[in-house]
Coordinates of C-alpha atoms and ligand atoms in Angstrom, one line a residue:
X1 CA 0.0 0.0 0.0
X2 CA 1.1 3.3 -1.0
X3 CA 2.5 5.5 1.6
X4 CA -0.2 8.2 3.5
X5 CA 2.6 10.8 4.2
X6 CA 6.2 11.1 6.1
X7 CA 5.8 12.0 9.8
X8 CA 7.7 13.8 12.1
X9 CA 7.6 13.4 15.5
X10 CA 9.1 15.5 18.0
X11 CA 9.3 14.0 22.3
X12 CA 9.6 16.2 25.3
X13 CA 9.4 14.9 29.1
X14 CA 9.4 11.4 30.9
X15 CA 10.2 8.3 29.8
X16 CA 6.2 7.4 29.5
X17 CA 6.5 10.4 27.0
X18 CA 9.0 8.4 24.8
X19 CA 7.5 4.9 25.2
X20 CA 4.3 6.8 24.5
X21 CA 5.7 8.0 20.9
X22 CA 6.2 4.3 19.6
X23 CA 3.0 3.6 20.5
X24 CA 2.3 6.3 18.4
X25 CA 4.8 5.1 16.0
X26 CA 3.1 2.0 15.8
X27 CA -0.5 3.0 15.1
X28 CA 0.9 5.6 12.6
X29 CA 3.2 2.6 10.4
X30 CA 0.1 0.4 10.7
X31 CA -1.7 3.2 9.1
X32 CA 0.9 3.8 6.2
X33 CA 2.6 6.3 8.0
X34 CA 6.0 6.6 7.3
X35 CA 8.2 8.6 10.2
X36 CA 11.0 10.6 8.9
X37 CA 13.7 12.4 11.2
X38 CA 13.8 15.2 8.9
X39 CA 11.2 17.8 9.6
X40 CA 11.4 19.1 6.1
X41 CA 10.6 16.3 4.6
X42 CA 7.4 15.9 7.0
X43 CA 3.6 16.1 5.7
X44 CA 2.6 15.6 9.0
X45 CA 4.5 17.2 12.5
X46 CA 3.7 15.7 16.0
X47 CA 4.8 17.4 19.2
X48 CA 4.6 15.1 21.9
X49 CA 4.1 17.4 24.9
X50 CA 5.5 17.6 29.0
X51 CA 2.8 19.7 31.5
X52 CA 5.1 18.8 34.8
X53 CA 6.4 22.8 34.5
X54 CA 6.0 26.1 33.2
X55 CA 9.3 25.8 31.2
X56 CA 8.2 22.3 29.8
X57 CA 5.4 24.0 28.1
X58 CA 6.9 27.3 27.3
X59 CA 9.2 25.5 25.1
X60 CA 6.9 23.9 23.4
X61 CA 5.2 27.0 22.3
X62 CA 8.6 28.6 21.4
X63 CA 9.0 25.1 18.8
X64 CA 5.2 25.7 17.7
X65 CA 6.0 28.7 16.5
X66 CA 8.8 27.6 14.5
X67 CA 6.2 25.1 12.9
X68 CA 4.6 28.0 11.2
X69 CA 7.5 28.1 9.0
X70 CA 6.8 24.9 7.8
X71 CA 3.3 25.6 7.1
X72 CA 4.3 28.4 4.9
X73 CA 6.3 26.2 2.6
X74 CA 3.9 23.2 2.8
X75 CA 0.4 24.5 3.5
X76 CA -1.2 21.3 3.5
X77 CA 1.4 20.0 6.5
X78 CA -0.8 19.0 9.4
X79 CA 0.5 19.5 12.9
X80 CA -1.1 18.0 16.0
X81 CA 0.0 18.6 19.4
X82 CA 0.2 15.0 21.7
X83 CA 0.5 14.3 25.3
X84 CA 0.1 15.9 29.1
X85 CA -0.2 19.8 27.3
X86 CA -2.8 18.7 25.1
X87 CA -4.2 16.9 27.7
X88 CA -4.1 19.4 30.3
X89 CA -5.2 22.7 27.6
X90 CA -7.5 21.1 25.7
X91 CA -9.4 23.3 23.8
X92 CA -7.7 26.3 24.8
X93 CA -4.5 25.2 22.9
X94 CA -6.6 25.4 19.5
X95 CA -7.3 28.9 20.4
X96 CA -3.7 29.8 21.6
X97 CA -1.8 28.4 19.0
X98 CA -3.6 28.9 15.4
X99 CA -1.4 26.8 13.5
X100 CA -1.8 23.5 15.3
X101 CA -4.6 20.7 13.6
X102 CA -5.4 17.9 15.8
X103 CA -5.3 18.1 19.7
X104 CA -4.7 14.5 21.2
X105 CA -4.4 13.1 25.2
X106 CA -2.6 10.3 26.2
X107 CA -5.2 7.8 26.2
X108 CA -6.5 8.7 22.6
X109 CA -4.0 7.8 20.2
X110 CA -5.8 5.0 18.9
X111 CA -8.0 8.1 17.2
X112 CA -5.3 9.3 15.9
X113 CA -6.4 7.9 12.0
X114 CA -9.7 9.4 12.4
X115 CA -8.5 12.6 13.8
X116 CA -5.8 13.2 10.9
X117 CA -8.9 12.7 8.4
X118 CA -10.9 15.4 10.2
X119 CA -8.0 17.5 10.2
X120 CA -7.9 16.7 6.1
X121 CA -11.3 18.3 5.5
X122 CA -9.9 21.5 7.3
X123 CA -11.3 21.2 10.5
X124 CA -10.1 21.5 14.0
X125 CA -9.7 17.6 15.4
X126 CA -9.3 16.9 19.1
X127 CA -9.7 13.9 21.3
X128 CA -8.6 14.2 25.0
X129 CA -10.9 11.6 26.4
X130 CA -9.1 9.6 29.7
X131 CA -9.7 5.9 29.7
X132 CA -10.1 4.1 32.6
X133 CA -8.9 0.8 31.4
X134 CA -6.6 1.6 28.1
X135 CA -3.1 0.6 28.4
X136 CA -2.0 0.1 24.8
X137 CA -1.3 -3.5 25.6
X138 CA -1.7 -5.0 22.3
X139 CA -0.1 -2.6 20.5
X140 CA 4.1 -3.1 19.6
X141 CA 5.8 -0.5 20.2
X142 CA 8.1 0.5 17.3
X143 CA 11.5 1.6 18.6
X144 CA 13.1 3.7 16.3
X145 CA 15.4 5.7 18.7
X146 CA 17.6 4.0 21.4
X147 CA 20.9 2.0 21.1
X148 CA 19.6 -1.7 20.4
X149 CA 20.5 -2.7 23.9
X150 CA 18.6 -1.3 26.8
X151 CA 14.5 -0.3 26.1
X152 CA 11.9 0.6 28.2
X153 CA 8.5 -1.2 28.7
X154 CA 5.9 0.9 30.5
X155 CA 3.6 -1.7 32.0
X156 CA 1.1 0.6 34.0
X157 CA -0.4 4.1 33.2
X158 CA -2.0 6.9 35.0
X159 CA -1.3 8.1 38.6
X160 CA -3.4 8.3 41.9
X161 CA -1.4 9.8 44.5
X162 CA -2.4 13.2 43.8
X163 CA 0.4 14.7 45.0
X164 CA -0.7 18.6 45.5
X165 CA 2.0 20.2 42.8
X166 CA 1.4 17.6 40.4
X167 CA -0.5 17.5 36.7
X168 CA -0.3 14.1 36.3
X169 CA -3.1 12.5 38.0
X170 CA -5.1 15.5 35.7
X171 CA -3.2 14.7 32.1
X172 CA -2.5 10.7 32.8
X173 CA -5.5 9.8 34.1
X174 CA -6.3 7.0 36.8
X175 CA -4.0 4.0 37.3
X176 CA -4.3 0.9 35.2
X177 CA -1.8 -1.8 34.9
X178 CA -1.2 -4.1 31.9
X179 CA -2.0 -7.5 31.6
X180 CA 1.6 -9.1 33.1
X181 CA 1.5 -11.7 30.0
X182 CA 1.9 -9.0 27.5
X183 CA 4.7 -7.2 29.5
X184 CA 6.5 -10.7 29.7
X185 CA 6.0 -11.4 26.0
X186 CA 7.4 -8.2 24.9
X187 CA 10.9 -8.5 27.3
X188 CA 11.3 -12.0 26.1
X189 CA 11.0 -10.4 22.3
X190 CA 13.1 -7.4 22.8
X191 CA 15.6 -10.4 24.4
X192 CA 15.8 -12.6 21.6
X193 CA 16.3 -9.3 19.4
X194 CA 19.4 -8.9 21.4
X195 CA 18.6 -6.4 24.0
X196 CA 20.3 -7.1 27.5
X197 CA 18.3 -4.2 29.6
X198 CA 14.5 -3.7 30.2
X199 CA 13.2 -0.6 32.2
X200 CA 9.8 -1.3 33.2
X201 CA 8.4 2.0 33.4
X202 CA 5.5 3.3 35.4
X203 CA 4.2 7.0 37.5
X204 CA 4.8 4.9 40.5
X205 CA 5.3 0.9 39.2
X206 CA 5.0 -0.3 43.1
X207 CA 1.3 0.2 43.1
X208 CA 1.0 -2.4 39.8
X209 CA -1.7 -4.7 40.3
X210 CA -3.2 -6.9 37.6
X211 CA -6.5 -8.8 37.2
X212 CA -5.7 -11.3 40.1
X213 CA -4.6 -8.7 42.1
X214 CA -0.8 -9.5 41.8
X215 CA 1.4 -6.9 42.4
X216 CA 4.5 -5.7 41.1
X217 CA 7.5 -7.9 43.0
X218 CA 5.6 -11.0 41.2
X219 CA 5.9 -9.3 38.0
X220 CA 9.6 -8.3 38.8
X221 CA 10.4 -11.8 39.1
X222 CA 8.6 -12.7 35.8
X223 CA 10.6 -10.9 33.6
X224 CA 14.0 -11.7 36.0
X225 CA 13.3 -15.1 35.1
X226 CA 13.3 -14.8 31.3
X227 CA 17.4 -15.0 31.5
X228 CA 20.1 -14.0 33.9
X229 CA 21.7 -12.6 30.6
X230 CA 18.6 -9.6 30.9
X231 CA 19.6 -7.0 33.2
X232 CA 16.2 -5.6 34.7
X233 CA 15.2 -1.7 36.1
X234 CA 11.9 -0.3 36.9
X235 CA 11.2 3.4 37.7
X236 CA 9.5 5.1 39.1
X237 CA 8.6 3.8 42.6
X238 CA 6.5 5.9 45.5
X239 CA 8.3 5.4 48.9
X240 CA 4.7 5.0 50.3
X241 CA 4.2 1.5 48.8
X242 CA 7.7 0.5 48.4
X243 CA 7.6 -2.9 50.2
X244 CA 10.1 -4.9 52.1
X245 CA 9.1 -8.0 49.4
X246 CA 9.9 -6.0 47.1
X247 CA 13.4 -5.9 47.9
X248 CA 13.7 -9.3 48.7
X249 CA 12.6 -9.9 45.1
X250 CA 15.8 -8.0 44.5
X251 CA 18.0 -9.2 46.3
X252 CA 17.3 -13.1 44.9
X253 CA 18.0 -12.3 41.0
X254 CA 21.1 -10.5 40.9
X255 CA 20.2 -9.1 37.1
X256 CA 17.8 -7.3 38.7
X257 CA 19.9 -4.1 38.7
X258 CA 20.9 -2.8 42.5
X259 CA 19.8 0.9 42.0
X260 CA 16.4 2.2 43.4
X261 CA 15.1 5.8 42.3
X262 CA 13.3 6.8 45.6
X263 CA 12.2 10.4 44.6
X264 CA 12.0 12.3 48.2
X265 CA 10.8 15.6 47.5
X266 CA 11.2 17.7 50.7
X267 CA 12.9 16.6 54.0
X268 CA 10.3 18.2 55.9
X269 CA 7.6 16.2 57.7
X270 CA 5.4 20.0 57.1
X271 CA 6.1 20.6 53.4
X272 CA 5.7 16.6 53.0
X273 CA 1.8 17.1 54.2
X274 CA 1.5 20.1 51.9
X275 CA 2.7 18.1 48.9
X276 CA 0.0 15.3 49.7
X277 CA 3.1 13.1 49.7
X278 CA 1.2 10.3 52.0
X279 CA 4.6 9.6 54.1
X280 CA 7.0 11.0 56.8
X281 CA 10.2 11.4 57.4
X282 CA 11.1 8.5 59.2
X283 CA 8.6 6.5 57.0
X284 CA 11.2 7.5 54.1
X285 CA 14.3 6.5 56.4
X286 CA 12.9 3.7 57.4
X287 CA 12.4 2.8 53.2
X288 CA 16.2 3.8 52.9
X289 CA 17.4 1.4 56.2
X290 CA 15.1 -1.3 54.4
X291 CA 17.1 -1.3 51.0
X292 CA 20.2 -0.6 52.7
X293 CA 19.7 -4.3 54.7
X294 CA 17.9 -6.0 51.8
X295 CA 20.4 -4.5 49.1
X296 CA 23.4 -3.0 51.1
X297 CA 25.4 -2.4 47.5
X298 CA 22.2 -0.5 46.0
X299 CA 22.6 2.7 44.6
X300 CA 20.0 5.5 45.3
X301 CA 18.6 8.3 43.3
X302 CA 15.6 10.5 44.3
X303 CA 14.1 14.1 42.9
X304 CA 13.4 17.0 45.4
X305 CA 11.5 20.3 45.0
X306 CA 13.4 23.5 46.4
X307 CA 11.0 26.4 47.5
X308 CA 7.6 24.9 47.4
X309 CA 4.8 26.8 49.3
X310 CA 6.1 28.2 52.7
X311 CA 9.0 26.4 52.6
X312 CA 11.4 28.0 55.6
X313 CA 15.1 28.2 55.4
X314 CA 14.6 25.2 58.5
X315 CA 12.5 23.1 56.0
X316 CA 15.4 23.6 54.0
X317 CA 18.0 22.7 56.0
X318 CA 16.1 19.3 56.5
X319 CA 16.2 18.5 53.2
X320 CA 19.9 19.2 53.3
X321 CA 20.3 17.1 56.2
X322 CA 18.1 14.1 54.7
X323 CA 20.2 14.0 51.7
X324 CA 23.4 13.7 53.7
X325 CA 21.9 10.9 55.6
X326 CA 21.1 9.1 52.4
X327 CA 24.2 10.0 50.5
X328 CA 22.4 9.4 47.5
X329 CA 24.1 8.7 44.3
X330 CA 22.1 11.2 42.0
X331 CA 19.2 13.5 42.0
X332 CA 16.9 15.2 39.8
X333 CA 16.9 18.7 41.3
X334 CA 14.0 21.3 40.8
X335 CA 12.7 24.7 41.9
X336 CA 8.9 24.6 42.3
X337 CA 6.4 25.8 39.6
X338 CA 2.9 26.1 40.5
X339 CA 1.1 24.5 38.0
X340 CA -2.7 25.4 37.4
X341 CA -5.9 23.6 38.7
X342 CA -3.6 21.7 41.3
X343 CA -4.6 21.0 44.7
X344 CA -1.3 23.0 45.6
X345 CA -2.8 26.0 43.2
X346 CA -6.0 26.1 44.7
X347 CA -4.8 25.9 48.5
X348 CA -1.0 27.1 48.7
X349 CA 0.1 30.3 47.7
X350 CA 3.6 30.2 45.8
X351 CA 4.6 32.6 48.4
X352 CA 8.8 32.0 48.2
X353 CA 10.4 34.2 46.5
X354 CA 12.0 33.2 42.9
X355 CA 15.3 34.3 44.3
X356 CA 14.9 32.5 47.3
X357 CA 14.3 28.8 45.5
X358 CA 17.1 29.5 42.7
X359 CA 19.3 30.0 46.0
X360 CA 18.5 26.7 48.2
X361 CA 18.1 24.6 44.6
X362 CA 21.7 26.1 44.1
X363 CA 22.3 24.5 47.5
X364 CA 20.8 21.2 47.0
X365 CA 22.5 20.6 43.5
X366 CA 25.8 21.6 45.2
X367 CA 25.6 19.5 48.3
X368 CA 24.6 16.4 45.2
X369 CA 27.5 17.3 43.4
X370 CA 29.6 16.3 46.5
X371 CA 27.7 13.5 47.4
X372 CA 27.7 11.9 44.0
X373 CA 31.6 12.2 44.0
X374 CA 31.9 11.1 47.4
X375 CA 30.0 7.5 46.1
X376 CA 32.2 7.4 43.0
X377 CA 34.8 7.8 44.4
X378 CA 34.4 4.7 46.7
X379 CA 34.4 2.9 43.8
X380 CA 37.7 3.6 42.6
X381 CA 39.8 0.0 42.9
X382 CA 36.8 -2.2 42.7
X383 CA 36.0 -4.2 39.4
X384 CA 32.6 -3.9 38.1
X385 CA 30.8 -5.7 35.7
X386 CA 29.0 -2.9 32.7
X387 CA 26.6 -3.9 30.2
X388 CA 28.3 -1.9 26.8
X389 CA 25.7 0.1 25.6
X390 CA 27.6 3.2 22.8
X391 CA 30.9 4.1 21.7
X392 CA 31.7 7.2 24.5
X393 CA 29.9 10.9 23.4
X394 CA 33.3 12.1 24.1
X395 CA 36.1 9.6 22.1
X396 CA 35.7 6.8 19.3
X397 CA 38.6 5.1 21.2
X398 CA 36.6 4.6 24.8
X399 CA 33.0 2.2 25.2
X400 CA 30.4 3.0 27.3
X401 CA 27.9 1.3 29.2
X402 CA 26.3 1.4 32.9
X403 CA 26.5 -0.6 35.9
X404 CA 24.3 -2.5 37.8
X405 CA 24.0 0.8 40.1
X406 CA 22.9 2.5 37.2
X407 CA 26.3 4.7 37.0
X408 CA 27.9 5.6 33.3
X409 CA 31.3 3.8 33.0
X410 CA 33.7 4.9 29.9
X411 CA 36.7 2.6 29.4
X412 CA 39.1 2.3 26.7
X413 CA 37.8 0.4 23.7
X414 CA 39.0 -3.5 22.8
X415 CA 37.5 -5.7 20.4
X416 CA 34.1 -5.6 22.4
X417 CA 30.8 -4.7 20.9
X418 CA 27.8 -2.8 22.3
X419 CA 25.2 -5.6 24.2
X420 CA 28.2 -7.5 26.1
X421 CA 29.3 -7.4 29.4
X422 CA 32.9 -6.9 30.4
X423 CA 34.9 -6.4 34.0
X424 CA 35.6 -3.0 34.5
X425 CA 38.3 -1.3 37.2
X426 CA 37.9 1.5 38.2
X427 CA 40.9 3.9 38.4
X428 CA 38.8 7.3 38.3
X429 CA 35.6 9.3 38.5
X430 CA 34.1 12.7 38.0
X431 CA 30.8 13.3 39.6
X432 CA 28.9 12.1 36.7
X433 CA 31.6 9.1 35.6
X434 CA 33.4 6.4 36.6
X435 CA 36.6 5.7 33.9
X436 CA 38.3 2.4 33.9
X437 CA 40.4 -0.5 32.4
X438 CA 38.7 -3.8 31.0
X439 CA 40.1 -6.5 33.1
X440 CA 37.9 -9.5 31.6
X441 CA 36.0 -9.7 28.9
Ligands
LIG501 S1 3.3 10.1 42.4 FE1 2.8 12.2 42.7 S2 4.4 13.3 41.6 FE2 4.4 11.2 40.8 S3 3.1 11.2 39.0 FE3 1.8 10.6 40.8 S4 0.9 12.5 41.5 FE4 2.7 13.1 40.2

């Protein structure tokens, strides 16, 4: 069958967001859809959109302007705006930005054929219905990014939490979790493809439940078991349902990787309530001692919010202090940015000044910096095994790959290919990098 048209897609955001666009992918090449890199060469331009802040969407207004350019030189190019932005605007977005086509939410990209022939007859098309029970399970993604080695398989959608700051609950929709036979079937394909690393992806993967009612450490195990060979990884978990048989589902298949992204927040009991965060402090220590006796080599990542409402300079400090106590391995750092029709919006004013938050997130990503070197450099003398994954960024002489702690290792090339494992020692680290010497192939 004749091609339709080239398409162009564009990602911004999480993970979801990218596992998301080969969904989209798929549906499109099933529908003779053919996706081109080149935006010139496009008939048809998606923007897959992030809501989580202000800048997030201000840059995606900034690129749909650029479109217009496009539209000039091919004025029968559609462009249709996908994602938590289309999602969260609706309407409005058709309004704002004159030059977008088709409006689509996450759960509607099934629509997507029948939205691009509305769009054909010149009309407006827009679908930003939320499903209760689509999960895109049947679908195969169609993974035309990524390095052939490690892929990511999101096995749940939608978020319940409800954390005050948040748009996800409003753009994602409520929590559903795929059927785990699916999730299995697709890690063993992606495995006998040659990949050697699954993610499985979810807004908080430790509240997966399927039909039965089996939960995520069950499901964990499942795709462990499909070969020691497969490195497994799962983000993102809540520390509220992060469960001690969880980590002892860990700690019995050792390619289930040994790093845990625990994303924190605050270290204040007080801005913890405000976010709707649904533990405590010592709940969240208690989390950390867990893994530290279940997993004592697992590395440990989290994300934090500086300056959220009425955050004091003593709020602060406990944030600082929480971190030192964890000595985690990385963080995603942010200032807060109210974002509209959340709890937080319609309760808390964003009363700390801009200032103020660029100071203490200065703070926090400092105090990271230190604490991220300060792990690394503990590893210096050991041997660790890396799953290769791309020749370096920086030198076509030097490999790189990860370790199980989730830490980028570069090391001088041999005659080793990306997907194998090798022995690495490590003789050096920056903050972001450990550099070694292969010592067994
Ligand atoms: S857990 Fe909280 S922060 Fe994470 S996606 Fe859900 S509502 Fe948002």
């Amino acid at each position: 069958m004749e091609t339709k048209g080239k398409l162009y897609i564009e990602t911004y955001g999480c993970q979801m967001n990218f596992s998301d666009t080969q969904i989209v992918n798929s549906i499109m090449t099933d529908h003779h859809f053919e996706t081109t890199p080149h935006i010139e060469d496009a008939d048809l331009i998606f923007i897959n959109t992030c809501s989580i802040r202000d800048n997030a969407e201000k840059r995606v207004r900034a690129r749909l302007q650029e479109f217009k350019r496009y539209k000039k030189q091919k004025p029968g190019l559609v462009i249709g705006v996908l994602g938590c932005m289309a999602e969260r605007l609706k309407e409005q977005l058709i309004e704002q930005e004159k030059m977008v086509d088709v409006i689509v939410g996450p759960d509607a990209y099934r629509d997507l054929p029948r939205l691009l022939d509305v769009a054909e007859t010149g009309q407006k098309a827009i679908n930003v219905m939320l499903s209760a029970d689509e999960t895109y399970a049947d679908i195969s993604p169609v993974r035309l990014d990524g390095n052939g080695v490690a892929a990511f398989i999101s096995i749940m959608r939608g978020c319940e939490n409800f954390c005050s700051y948040c748009v996800v609950p409003f753009t994602r929709g409520r929590e559903r979790s795929r059927d785990p036979k699916t999730i299995v079937d697709e890690a063993a394909g992606l495995f006998n493809e040659g990949f050697r690393e699954i993610t499985l992806l979810g807004q908080n993967v430790n509240s997966y439940k399927d039909d039965n009612g089996n939960g995520f450490p069950g499901l964990l195990a499942q795709v462990a078991a499909i070969s020691p060979e497969l490195r497994v990884r799962f983000a993102t978990s809540h520390p509220k349902d992060l469960s001690d048989e969880l980590l002892q589902t860990m700690a019995a298949w050792p390619n289930i990787c040994r790093s845990i992204h625990l994303p924190v927040q605050s270290g204040s009991d007080r801005i913890l309530k405000l976010m709707n965060r649904k533990y405590t402090r010592e709940w969240y220590i208690n989390r950390i001692q867990a893994i530290k006796k279940y997993l004592p080599e697992c590395a440990l990542s989290t994300d934090i919010i500086s300056g959220f409402s009425s955050e004091t300079e003593e709020d602060h400090q406990q944030t600082l202090e929480l971190m030192r106590y964890v000595g985690y391995d990385y963080a995603y750092m942010f200032k807060y940015s109210e974002r509209p029709n959340t709890l937080a919006a319609k309760k808390h004013k964003d009363d700390v000044a801009e200032e103020v938050k660029s100071r203490r997130l200065k703070e926090i990503i400092d105090l990271q910096q230190k604490l991220s070197l300060k792990s690394n450099k503990q590893d210096i003398g050991k041997t660790c095994e890396v799953l290769i994954e791309n020749e370096s960024k920086k030198s076509k002489n030097e490999l790189s790959g990860r370790n199980s702690q989730n830490k980028v290792v570069v090391f001088p090339k041999g005659n080793q290919q990306p997907g194998e494992y090798v022995q690495v020692k490590i003789t050096a680290c920056t903050p972001a990098t450990l550099r070694g010497i292969i010592v067994e192939a």
